[in-house]
Amino acid sequence: MVKSRKTAPAKEQEIIAAAASLFKKKGYRATTLEDIAAAVGMLKGSLYYYIRSKEELLYLVVRDPIRQAYNKLEEIVNSDAPVTAKITQAIANHVVVFHQHYPHIAVYLHDFHNVMQKLQDNSIETPKEYRQLLAQLLQRGVDSGELRSDLDVTVASYAILGMCNWMYRWYKPEGHMSAEAIADVFTKLVLEGLQQST
Amino acid sequence: MVKSRKTAPAKEQEIIAAAASLFKKKGYRATTLEDIAAAVGMLKGSLYYYIRSKEELLYLVVRDPIRQAYNKLEEIVNSDAPVTAKITQAIANHVVVFHQHYPHIAVYLHDFHNVMQKLQDNSIETPKEYRQLLAQLLQRGVDSGELRSDLDVTVASYAILGMCNWMYRWYKPEGHMSAEAIADVFTKLVLEGLQQST
C-alpha cells in the first residue's frame, strides 16, 4: 500500500518523522510501536492503517535520504568537472544531505543492519555501492594524475566516508557551524592535508 | 569484587571475550546473559559468580582498551617529537589498539552510550576527553606553524577520529591489509591530502 504512493500523505509523514526522532533518541531496538503511536497521538492499532511493522517504518525513515544521497553522488561522479572539484561536491553533498535529513541519516548510520535486507529487496543502493562509487571517483583521479599515484583508493574511500559518517555522533543541526562550513574543513583536509605547505 | 583484582582470572577473561564477540555479532541490547553463559558452557546462574550484570560486562569489555588508547595518546601528545610525528603516532596508536582489541573497541564504538555513565563513575576517559586531547595536539601544530594556520582544530579532530573510528564498520582483523598499512594511508591523507603536489 505504502510503496505504491509517490508521496506519503501528511499523517504518514508525521509518523515517519516521529519514528526517526525516537529511533535516534532511544535507539531502534528500544523504540516500540506504542512509543511512536503515542508521539503522534494515536493508538497502536490505528498506526497499522499506515504502516505494517517497525521494520517497515525504519525503511521509510531511511529510504528517501539514501536515494537522494546516492543519486546525487552518481550525478557528480558522471559529470565533466575535474576530479578535485567532484570530490569537493561529493563531500558537500554527503554533509548537506546529512543535515537536511537529520535525524533520518543518523538512524540509518547506526541501525543500517536492521534495514539492509529490505533496501536490497527494493533495489535501494547500499553503503557498499555508495563507497564503490566514491572509490571509482578516486581511481579516476589517480588515473588522470590529479591525485597521488600511490593512493590506496579503497582505504581512502573508507577514510572519507568515515570522516563524513561519523558526524552522526557529534553533529548538532542547530549548532553554530553550518553543514557547508564543516564540508569545507573536510574537503581541505582531504585534498590538501593539514600540514603547512613549505 | 571484580574491580579489586588487577588481572581477571582465566574464566573471567573467557567470559569477557565471549561477551565482546556476542555484543559485536548480535548487538549489545539483543545479547542476553543466557547467550553469554551458553558460549562459555555455563549456566546463567554460575555466571553471576563472575559478573553482576550485562552492564558490568560491557564495562569490562571496553575498560582496558579505552584506558590503553587514552594513556598512550596522552604520552604521545606530551612527548618532545614534532607535531606531525605525533599525529602519525596518534593515528597509528588508534588503529593498532583497534586491531589488538578487536572486537572490544567495535562494541565500544557502537554501544558506548550504554556504558558512558559507568566509565565516568570509574574515572575512565570518555570519547570527549580523547578528542580534546587530539584537538590540543592539532592546536599546538597550528601555534608552532607546522599545521595550516586556518585550521579548525575542533572539526579536524572529529574528522580524524571519524576516519579511524569508522573502521569498526569495515575492518576485518584477518583481512589482507595490516592495521599499520591502514594507519599509513590515513596519516598521509591527513598530513598531505590526496592531491598530487604540483
Short mmCIF file of C-alpha atoms in Angstrom, two decimals:
data_model
loop_
_atom_site.label_atom_id
_atom_site.label_comp_id
_atom_site.label_asym_id
_atom_site.label_seq_id
_atom_site.Cartn_x
_atom_site.Cartn_y
_atom_site.Cartn_z
CA MET A 1 0.00 0.00 0.00
CA VAL A 2 2.59 2.46 1.14
CA LYS A 3 5.03 1.73 -1.61
CA SER A 4 2.58 2.46 -4.44
CA ARG A 5 2.22 6.10 -3.42
CA LYS A 6 4.74 8.62 -4.66
CA THR A 7 4.39 10.97 -1.71
CA ALA A 8 3.13 9.83 1.66
CA PRO A 9 0.18 11.82 2.98
CA ALA A 10 0.58 14.20 5.88
CA LYS A 11 -0.23 11.75 8.70
CA GLU A 12 2.17 9.19 7.34
CA GLN A 13 4.92 11.82 7.07
CA GLU A 14 4.25 12.76 10.67
CA ILE A 15 4.58 9.14 11.76
CA ILE A 16 7.84 8.73 9.83
CA ALA A 17 9.28 11.92 11.38
CA ALA A 18 8.26 10.80 14.88
CA ALA A 19 9.83 7.39 14.29
CA ALA A 20 13.09 8.95 13.05
CA SER A 21 13.27 11.14 16.12
CA LEU A 22 12.55 8.27 18.54
CA PHE A 23 14.89 5.82 16.80
CA LYS A 24 17.66 8.44 17.12
CA LYS A 25 16.92 9.20 20.76
CA LYS A 26 16.11 5.78 22.22
CA GLY A 27 17.69 3.53 19.61
CA TYR A 28 15.83 1.47 17.04
CA ARG A 29 15.57 -1.70 19.10
CA ALA A 30 14.43 0.04 22.26
CA THR A 31 11.68 2.01 20.49
CA THR A 32 8.26 0.36 20.37
CA LEU A 33 5.32 1.00 18.06
CA GLU A 34 3.46 2.15 21.18
CA ASP A 35 6.08 4.90 21.68
CA ILE A 36 5.64 6.03 18.10
CA ALA A 37 1.84 5.94 18.27
CA ALA A 38 1.94 7.98 21.49
CA ALA A 39 4.24 10.57 19.89
CA VAL A 40 1.69 11.27 17.14
CA GLY A 41 -1.33 11.00 19.46
CA MET A 42 -2.65 7.68 18.11
CA LEU A 43 -3.32 4.23 19.44
CA LYS A 44 -1.02 1.46 18.28
CA GLY A 45 -3.96 -0.20 16.48
CA SER A 46 -4.57 2.89 14.33
CA LEU A 47 -0.90 3.04 13.39
CA TYR A 48 -1.33 -0.20 11.45
CA TYR A 49 -3.51 1.65 8.98
CA TYR A 50 -0.35 3.45 7.85
CA ILE A 51 2.47 1.02 8.46
CA ARG A 52 2.79 -2.74 8.78
CA SER A 53 5.71 -3.03 11.22
CA LYS A 54 8.59 -1.27 12.93
CA GLU A 55 10.86 -2.74 10.25
CA GLU A 56 8.84 -1.07 7.51
CA LEU A 57 8.93 2.19 9.41
CA LEU A 58 12.72 2.08 9.63
CA TYR A 59 12.82 1.51 5.89
CA LEU A 60 10.53 4.51 5.30
CA VAL A 61 12.69 6.64 7.58
CA VAL A 62 15.85 5.97 5.60
CA ARG A 63 14.72 5.29 2.01
CA ASP A 64 14.42 8.78 0.56
CA PRO A 65 17.57 10.29 2.10
CA ILE A 66 19.63 7.31 0.93
CA ARG A 67 18.24 7.56 -2.58
CA GLN A 68 18.87 11.27 -2.71
CA ALA A 69 22.46 10.94 -1.48
CA TYR A 70 23.27 8.13 -3.91
CA ASN A 71 21.63 9.68 -6.97
CA LYS A 72 23.35 12.99 -6.41
CA LEU A 73 26.74 11.29 -5.91
CA GLU A 74 26.23 9.37 -9.15
CA GLU A 75 25.44 12.61 -10.96
CA ILE A 76 28.58 14.26 -9.54
CA VAL A 77 30.83 11.31 -10.44
CA ASN A 78 29.50 11.23 -14.01
CA SER A 79 29.77 14.97 -14.61
CA ASP A 80 32.58 16.59 -16.61
CA ALA A 81 34.25 18.52 -13.78
CA PRO A 82 37.86 17.85 -12.70
CA VAL A 83 38.17 15.09 -10.08
CA THR A 84 39.16 17.51 -7.31
CA ALA A 85 36.01 19.57 -7.96
CA LYS A 86 33.96 16.36 -7.89
CA ILE A 87 35.47 15.33 -4.55
CA THR A 88 34.57 18.76 -3.19
CA GLN A 89 31.00 18.35 -4.44
CA ALA A 90 30.75 14.76 -3.18
CA ILE A 91 31.76 15.74 0.37
CA ALA A 92 29.40 18.75 0.33
CA ASN A 93 26.58 16.52 -0.93
CA HIS A 94 27.16 13.96 1.80
CA VAL A 95 27.30 16.51 4.60
CA VAL A 96 24.37 18.58 3.31
CA VAL A 97 22.10 15.54 2.83
CA PHE A 98 23.05 14.57 6.36
CA HIS A 99 21.94 17.99 7.59
CA GLN A 100 18.76 18.11 5.52
CA HIS A 101 17.68 14.67 6.66
CA TYR A 102 18.67 14.79 10.28
CA PRO A 103 17.95 12.59 12.24
CA HIS A 104 17.00 10.14 9.45
CA ILE A 105 20.56 9.62 8.25
CA ALA A 106 21.82 9.28 11.82
CA VAL A 107 19.30 6.47 12.37
CA TYR A 108 20.44 4.82 9.15
CA LEU A 109 24.12 5.01 10.07
CA HIS A 110 23.53 3.46 13.47
CA ASP A 111 20.93 0.85 12.56
CA PHE A 112 21.55 0.08 8.91
CA HIS A 113 21.98 -3.64 9.60
CA ASN A 114 18.30 -3.79 10.57
CA VAL A 115 17.20 -2.42 7.20
CA MET A 116 19.81 -3.74 4.79
CA GLN A 117 17.76 -6.68 3.53
CA LYS A 118 14.76 -4.51 2.81
CA LEU A 119 16.89 -1.97 0.97
CA GLN A 120 18.32 -4.71 -1.19
CA ASP A 121 14.87 -6.19 -1.83
CA ASN A 122 13.75 -2.78 -3.05
CA SER A 123 16.87 -2.12 -5.13
CA ILE A 124 17.96 0.81 -2.99
CA GLU A 125 21.70 1.39 -3.03
CA THR A 126 23.56 0.08 -0.01
CA PRO A 127 26.58 1.67 1.73
CA LYS A 128 28.76 -0.70 -0.25
CA GLU A 129 27.60 0.68 -3.58
CA TYR A 130 27.93 4.22 -2.34
CA ARG A 131 31.51 3.60 -1.26
CA GLN A 132 32.38 1.88 -4.50
CA LEU A 133 31.16 4.91 -6.42
CA LEU A 134 33.45 7.10 -4.32
CA ALA A 135 36.38 4.73 -4.83
CA GLN A 136 35.72 4.85 -8.59
CA LEU A 137 35.95 8.63 -8.46
CA LEU A 138 39.25 8.49 -6.59
CA GLN A 139 40.61 5.94 -9.07
CA ARG A 140 39.81 8.28 -11.96
CA GLY A 141 41.75 10.99 -10.14
CA VAL A 142 44.74 8.69 -9.80
CA ASP A 143 44.49 7.72 -13.48
CA SER A 144 44.30 11.32 -14.60
CA GLY A 145 47.22 12.37 -12.41
CA GLU A 146 45.12 14.72 -10.28
CA LEU A 147 45.54 12.53 -7.20
CA ARG A 148 48.66 10.91 -5.79
CA SER A 149 49.73 7.88 -7.79
CA ASP A 150 50.46 5.83 -4.64
CA LEU A 151 46.91 6.23 -3.31
CA ASP A 152 45.06 3.20 -1.95
CA VAL A 153 41.62 4.21 -3.24
CA THR A 154 39.75 1.60 -1.19
CA VAL A 155 41.15 2.67 2.16
CA ALA A 156 40.91 6.34 1.15
CA SER A 157 37.22 5.92 0.25
CA TYR A 158 36.57 4.34 3.66
CA ALA A 159 38.52 7.20 5.27
CA ILE A 160 36.44 9.90 3.57
CA LEU A 161 33.17 8.13 4.34
CA GLY A 162 34.23 7.60 7.94
CA MET A 163 35.02 11.27 8.34
CA CYS A 164 31.60 12.25 6.96
CA ASN A 165 29.52 9.47 8.52
CA TRP A 166 30.96 9.92 11.98
CA MET A 167 29.13 13.26 12.04
CA TYR A 168 26.13 11.32 13.24
CA ARG A 169 27.86 11.13 16.62
CA TRP A 170 28.66 14.80 17.10
CA TYR A 171 26.80 16.99 14.63
CA LYS A 172 24.04 19.21 16.01
CA PRO A 173 21.78 20.55 13.23
CA GLU A 174 21.12 23.63 15.36
CA GLY A 175 24.84 24.10 16.18
CA HIS A 176 26.86 27.22 15.41
CA MET A 177 28.66 25.69 12.46
CA SER A 178 26.82 25.15 9.17
CA ALA A 179 26.97 21.89 7.24
CA GLU A 180 28.66 23.80 4.42
CA ALA A 181 31.40 25.10 6.72
CA ILE A 182 32.06 21.58 8.01
CA ALA A 183 32.19 20.26 4.45
CA ASP A 184 34.82 22.92 3.65
CA VAL A 185 37.06 21.79 6.53
CA PHE A 186 36.69 18.14 5.47
CA THR A 187 37.39 18.91 1.82
CA LYS A 188 40.52 20.92 2.50
CA LEU A 189 41.78 18.17 4.81
CA VAL A 190 41.10 15.51 2.17
CA LEU A 191 42.61 17.40 -0.77
CA GLU A 192 45.47 19.30 0.82
CA GLY A 193 46.07 17.74 4.25
CA LEU A 194 46.70 19.57 7.49
CA GLN A 195 50.34 20.29 7.01
CA GLN A 196 51.54 23.80 6.27
CA SER A 197 52.92 23.68 2.73
CA THR A 198 56.55 24.63 2.61
CA MET B 1 34.85 -7.84 43.70
CA VAL B 2 35.89 -7.72 40.12
CA LYS B 3 37.32 -4.22 40.31
CA SER B 4 39.72 -5.03 43.15
CA ARG B 5 41.66 -7.52 41.03
CA LYS B 6 44.37 -6.28 38.72
CA THR B 7 44.08 -9.12 36.26
CA ALA B 8 40.91 -11.12 35.85
CA PRO B 9 41.37 -14.87 36.17
CA ALA B 10 41.14 -17.12 33.14
CA LYS B 11 37.42 -17.92 33.37
CA GLU B 12 36.52 -14.28 33.72
CA GLN B 13 38.69 -13.38 30.73
CA GLU B 14 36.91 -16.09 28.76
CA ILE B 15 33.52 -14.64 29.72
CA ILE B 16 34.63 -11.12 28.76
CA ALA B 17 35.92 -12.33 25.39
CA ALA B 18 32.70 -14.24 24.69
CA ALA B 19 30.65 -11.18 25.61
CA ALA B 20 32.70 -8.94 23.31
CA SER B 21 32.22 -11.34 20.44
CA LEU B 22 28.45 -11.69 21.01
CA PHE B 23 27.91 -7.96 21.54
CA LYS B 24 29.66 -7.33 18.23
CA LYS B 25 27.74 -10.01 16.37
CA LYS B 26 24.21 -9.66 17.78
CA GLY B 27 24.37 -6.17 19.24
CA TYR B 28 24.59 -5.30 22.92
CA ARG B 29 20.86 -4.98 23.51
CA ALA B 30 19.95 -8.20 21.71
CA THR B 31 22.53 -10.27 23.59
CA THR B 32 21.34 -11.95 26.78
CA LEU B 33 23.30 -13.28 29.74
CA GLU B 34 21.97 -16.70 28.73
CA ASP B 35 23.71 -16.33 25.33
CA ILE B 36 26.97 -15.45 27.04
CA ALA B 37 26.69 -18.28 29.57
CA ALA B 38 25.99 -20.74 26.74
CA ALA B 39 29.04 -19.51 24.80
CA VAL B 40 31.34 -20.38 27.70
CA GLY B 41 29.50 -23.57 28.61
CA MET B 42 27.96 -22.31 31.85
CA LEU B 43 24.52 -21.83 33.29
CA LYS B 44 23.35 -18.26 33.72
CA GLY B 45 23.30 -18.72 37.49
CA SER B 46 27.01 -19.62 37.59
CA LEU B 47 27.82 -16.54 35.50
CA TYR B 48 26.79 -14.38 38.45
CA TYR B 49 29.76 -15.68 40.37
CA TYR B 50 31.93 -13.67 37.96
CA ILE B 51 29.80 -10.71 36.93
CA ARG B 52 26.85 -8.83 38.35
CA SER B 53 25.03 -7.75 35.20
CA LYS B 54 25.20 -7.31 31.44
CA GLU B 55 26.02 -3.64 32.03
CA GLU B 56 29.04 -4.57 34.11
CA LEU B 57 30.14 -6.99 31.44
CA LEU B 58 30.00 -4.27 28.78
CA TYR B 59 32.14 -2.12 31.04
CA LEU B 60 34.68 -4.93 31.47
CA VAL B 61 34.72 -5.48 27.71
CA VAL B 62 35.68 -1.88 26.96
CA ARG B 63 37.59 -0.62 30.03
CA ASP B 64 41.13 -1.82 29.35
CA PRO B 65 41.27 -0.99 25.61
CA ILE B 66 39.95 2.53 26.30
CA ARG B 67 42.47 3.11 29.04
CA GLN B 68 45.28 1.83 26.89
CA ALA B 69 44.30 4.03 23.93
CA TYR B 70 43.93 7.15 26.07
CA ASN B 71 47.10 6.70 28.11
CA LYS B 72 49.17 6.10 25.02
CA LEU B 73 47.68 9.14 23.25
CA GLU B 74 48.49 11.26 26.30
CA GLU B 75 52.05 10.01 26.27
CA ILE B 76 52.38 10.83 22.56
CA VAL B 77 50.89 14.31 22.94
CA ASN B 78 53.23 15.13 25.83
CA SER B 79 56.39 13.83 24.16
CA ASP B 80 59.01 16.08 22.55
CA ALA B 81 58.51 14.99 18.92
CA PRO B 82 57.41 17.42 16.18
CA VAL B 83 53.61 17.70 15.87
CA THR B 84 53.49 15.92 12.51
CA ALA B 85 55.35 12.96 14.03
CA LYS B 86 52.94 12.94 16.95
CA ILE B 87 49.93 12.92 14.59
CA THR B 88 51.49 9.96 12.79
CA GLN B 89 51.96 8.16 16.12
CA ALA B 90 48.47 9.08 17.33
CA ILE B 91 46.79 7.62 14.24
CA ALA B 92 48.96 4.50 14.40
CA ASN B 93 48.12 4.10 18.11
CA HIS B 94 44.39 4.42 17.45
CA VAL B 95 44.36 1.93 14.59
CA VAL B 96 46.67 -0.56 16.28
CA VAL B 97 44.70 -0.52 19.57
CA PHE B 98 41.62 -1.10 17.44
CA HIS B 99 43.26 -4.13 15.89
CA GLN B 100 44.67 -5.51 19.13
CA HIS B 101 41.36 -5.21 20.90
CA TYR B 102 39.00 -6.31 18.20
CA PRO B 103 36.04 -6.71 18.68
CA HIS B 104 36.11 -4.89 22.05
CA ILE B 105 36.65 -1.47 20.54
CA ALA B 106 33.98 -2.10 17.90
CA VAL B 107 31.50 -2.86 20.67
CA TYR B 108 32.53 0.30 22.47
CA LEU B 109 32.12 2.46 19.37
CA HIS B 110 28.65 1.12 18.66
CA ASP B 111 27.32 0.92 22.19
CA PHE B 112 29.27 3.50 24.15
CA HIS B 113 26.07 5.27 25.30
CA ASN B 114 25.22 2.15 27.34
CA VAL B 115 28.48 2.33 29.26
CA MET B 116 29.23 6.06 29.45
CA GLN B 117 27.88 6.56 32.96
CA LYS B 118 29.88 3.68 34.36
CA LEU B 119 33.05 4.93 32.67
CA GLN B 120 32.55 8.34 34.23
CA ASP B 121 31.82 6.83 37.63
CA ASN B 122 35.12 4.97 37.40
CA SER B 123 37.10 7.96 36.08
CA ILE B 124 37.81 6.31 32.74
CA GLU B 125 38.37 8.79 29.95
CA THR B 126 35.39 9.31 27.66
CA PRO B 127 35.45 9.89 23.87
CA LYS B 128 35.10 13.61 24.60
CA GLU B 129 38.35 13.72 26.55
CA TYR B 130 40.13 11.65 23.92
CA ARG B 131 39.01 14.03 21.19
CA GLN B 132 40.00 17.09 23.21
CA LEU B 133 43.49 15.67 23.61
CA LEU B 134 43.71 15.26 19.85
CA ALA B 135 42.39 18.80 19.27
CA GLN B 136 45.03 20.07 21.72
CA LEU B 137 47.71 18.38 19.67
CA LEU B 138 46.41 19.96 16.45
CA GLN B 139 46.28 23.38 18.12
CA ARG B 140 49.94 23.08 19.12
CA GLY B 141 50.71 22.31 15.48
CA VAL B 142 48.89 25.46 14.36
CA ASP B 143 50.67 27.52 17.01
CA SER B 144 54.09 26.19 16.02
CA GLY B 145 53.42 26.77 12.31
CA GLU B 146 53.65 23.07 11.45
CA LEU B 147 49.96 22.91 10.55
CA ARG B 148 47.89 25.28 8.42
CA SER B 149 47.07 28.49 10.27
CA ASP B 150 43.44 28.47 9.02
CA LEU B 151 42.74 25.05 10.55
CA ASP B 152 39.54 24.47 12.54
CA VAL B 153 41.06 22.11 15.09
CA THR B 154 37.72 21.00 16.53
CA VAL B 155 36.24 19.87 13.21
CA ALA B 156 39.62 18.44 12.15
CA SER B 157 39.82 16.39 15.35
CA TYR B 158 36.34 15.00 14.70
CA ALA B 159 37.36 14.28 11.11
CA ILE B 160 40.44 12.28 12.14
CA LEU B 161 38.54 10.37 14.82
CA GLY B 162 35.73 9.65 12.38
CA MET B 163 38.14 8.27 9.83
CA CYS B 164 39.72 5.98 12.44
CA ASN B 165 36.59 5.03 14.37
CA TRP B 166 34.57 4.18 11.27
CA MET B 167 36.93 1.22 10.86
CA TYR B 168 34.63 -0.64 13.21
CA ARG B 169 32.24 -0.94 10.27
CA TRP B 170 34.60 -2.34 7.68
CA TYR B 171 37.84 -3.54 9.23
CA LYS B 172 38.47 -7.27 9.28
CA PRO B 173 41.29 -8.23 11.66
CA GLU B 174 42.04 -11.21 9.45
CA GLY B 175 41.94 -9.11 6.25
CA HIS B 176 44.80 -8.78 3.77
CA MET B 177 45.75 -5.28 4.91
CA SER B 178 47.53 -4.79 8.22
CA ALA B 179 46.46 -2.18 10.76
CA GLU B 180 49.83 -0.48 10.24
CA ALA B 181 49.28 -0.21 6.46
CA ILE B 182 45.83 1.32 7.02
CA ALA B 183 47.30 3.79 9.52
CA ASP B 184 49.86 4.82 6.87
CA VAL B 185 47.12 5.61 4.32
CA PHE B 186 45.16 7.59 6.92
CA THR B 187 48.24 9.51 8.07
CA LYS B 188 49.33 10.51 4.58
CA LEU B 189 45.78 11.61 3.80
CA VAL B 190 45.62 13.68 6.99
CA LEU B 191 49.03 15.29 6.66
CA GLU B 192 49.41 15.71 2.92
CA GLY B 193 45.96 15.23 1.40
CA LEU B 194 45.10 13.25 -1.70
CA GLN B 195 46.04 15.79 -4.28
CA GLN B 196 49.14 15.34 -6.39
CA SER B 197 51.50 18.09 -5.36
CA THR B 198 52.37 20.37 -8.24
#
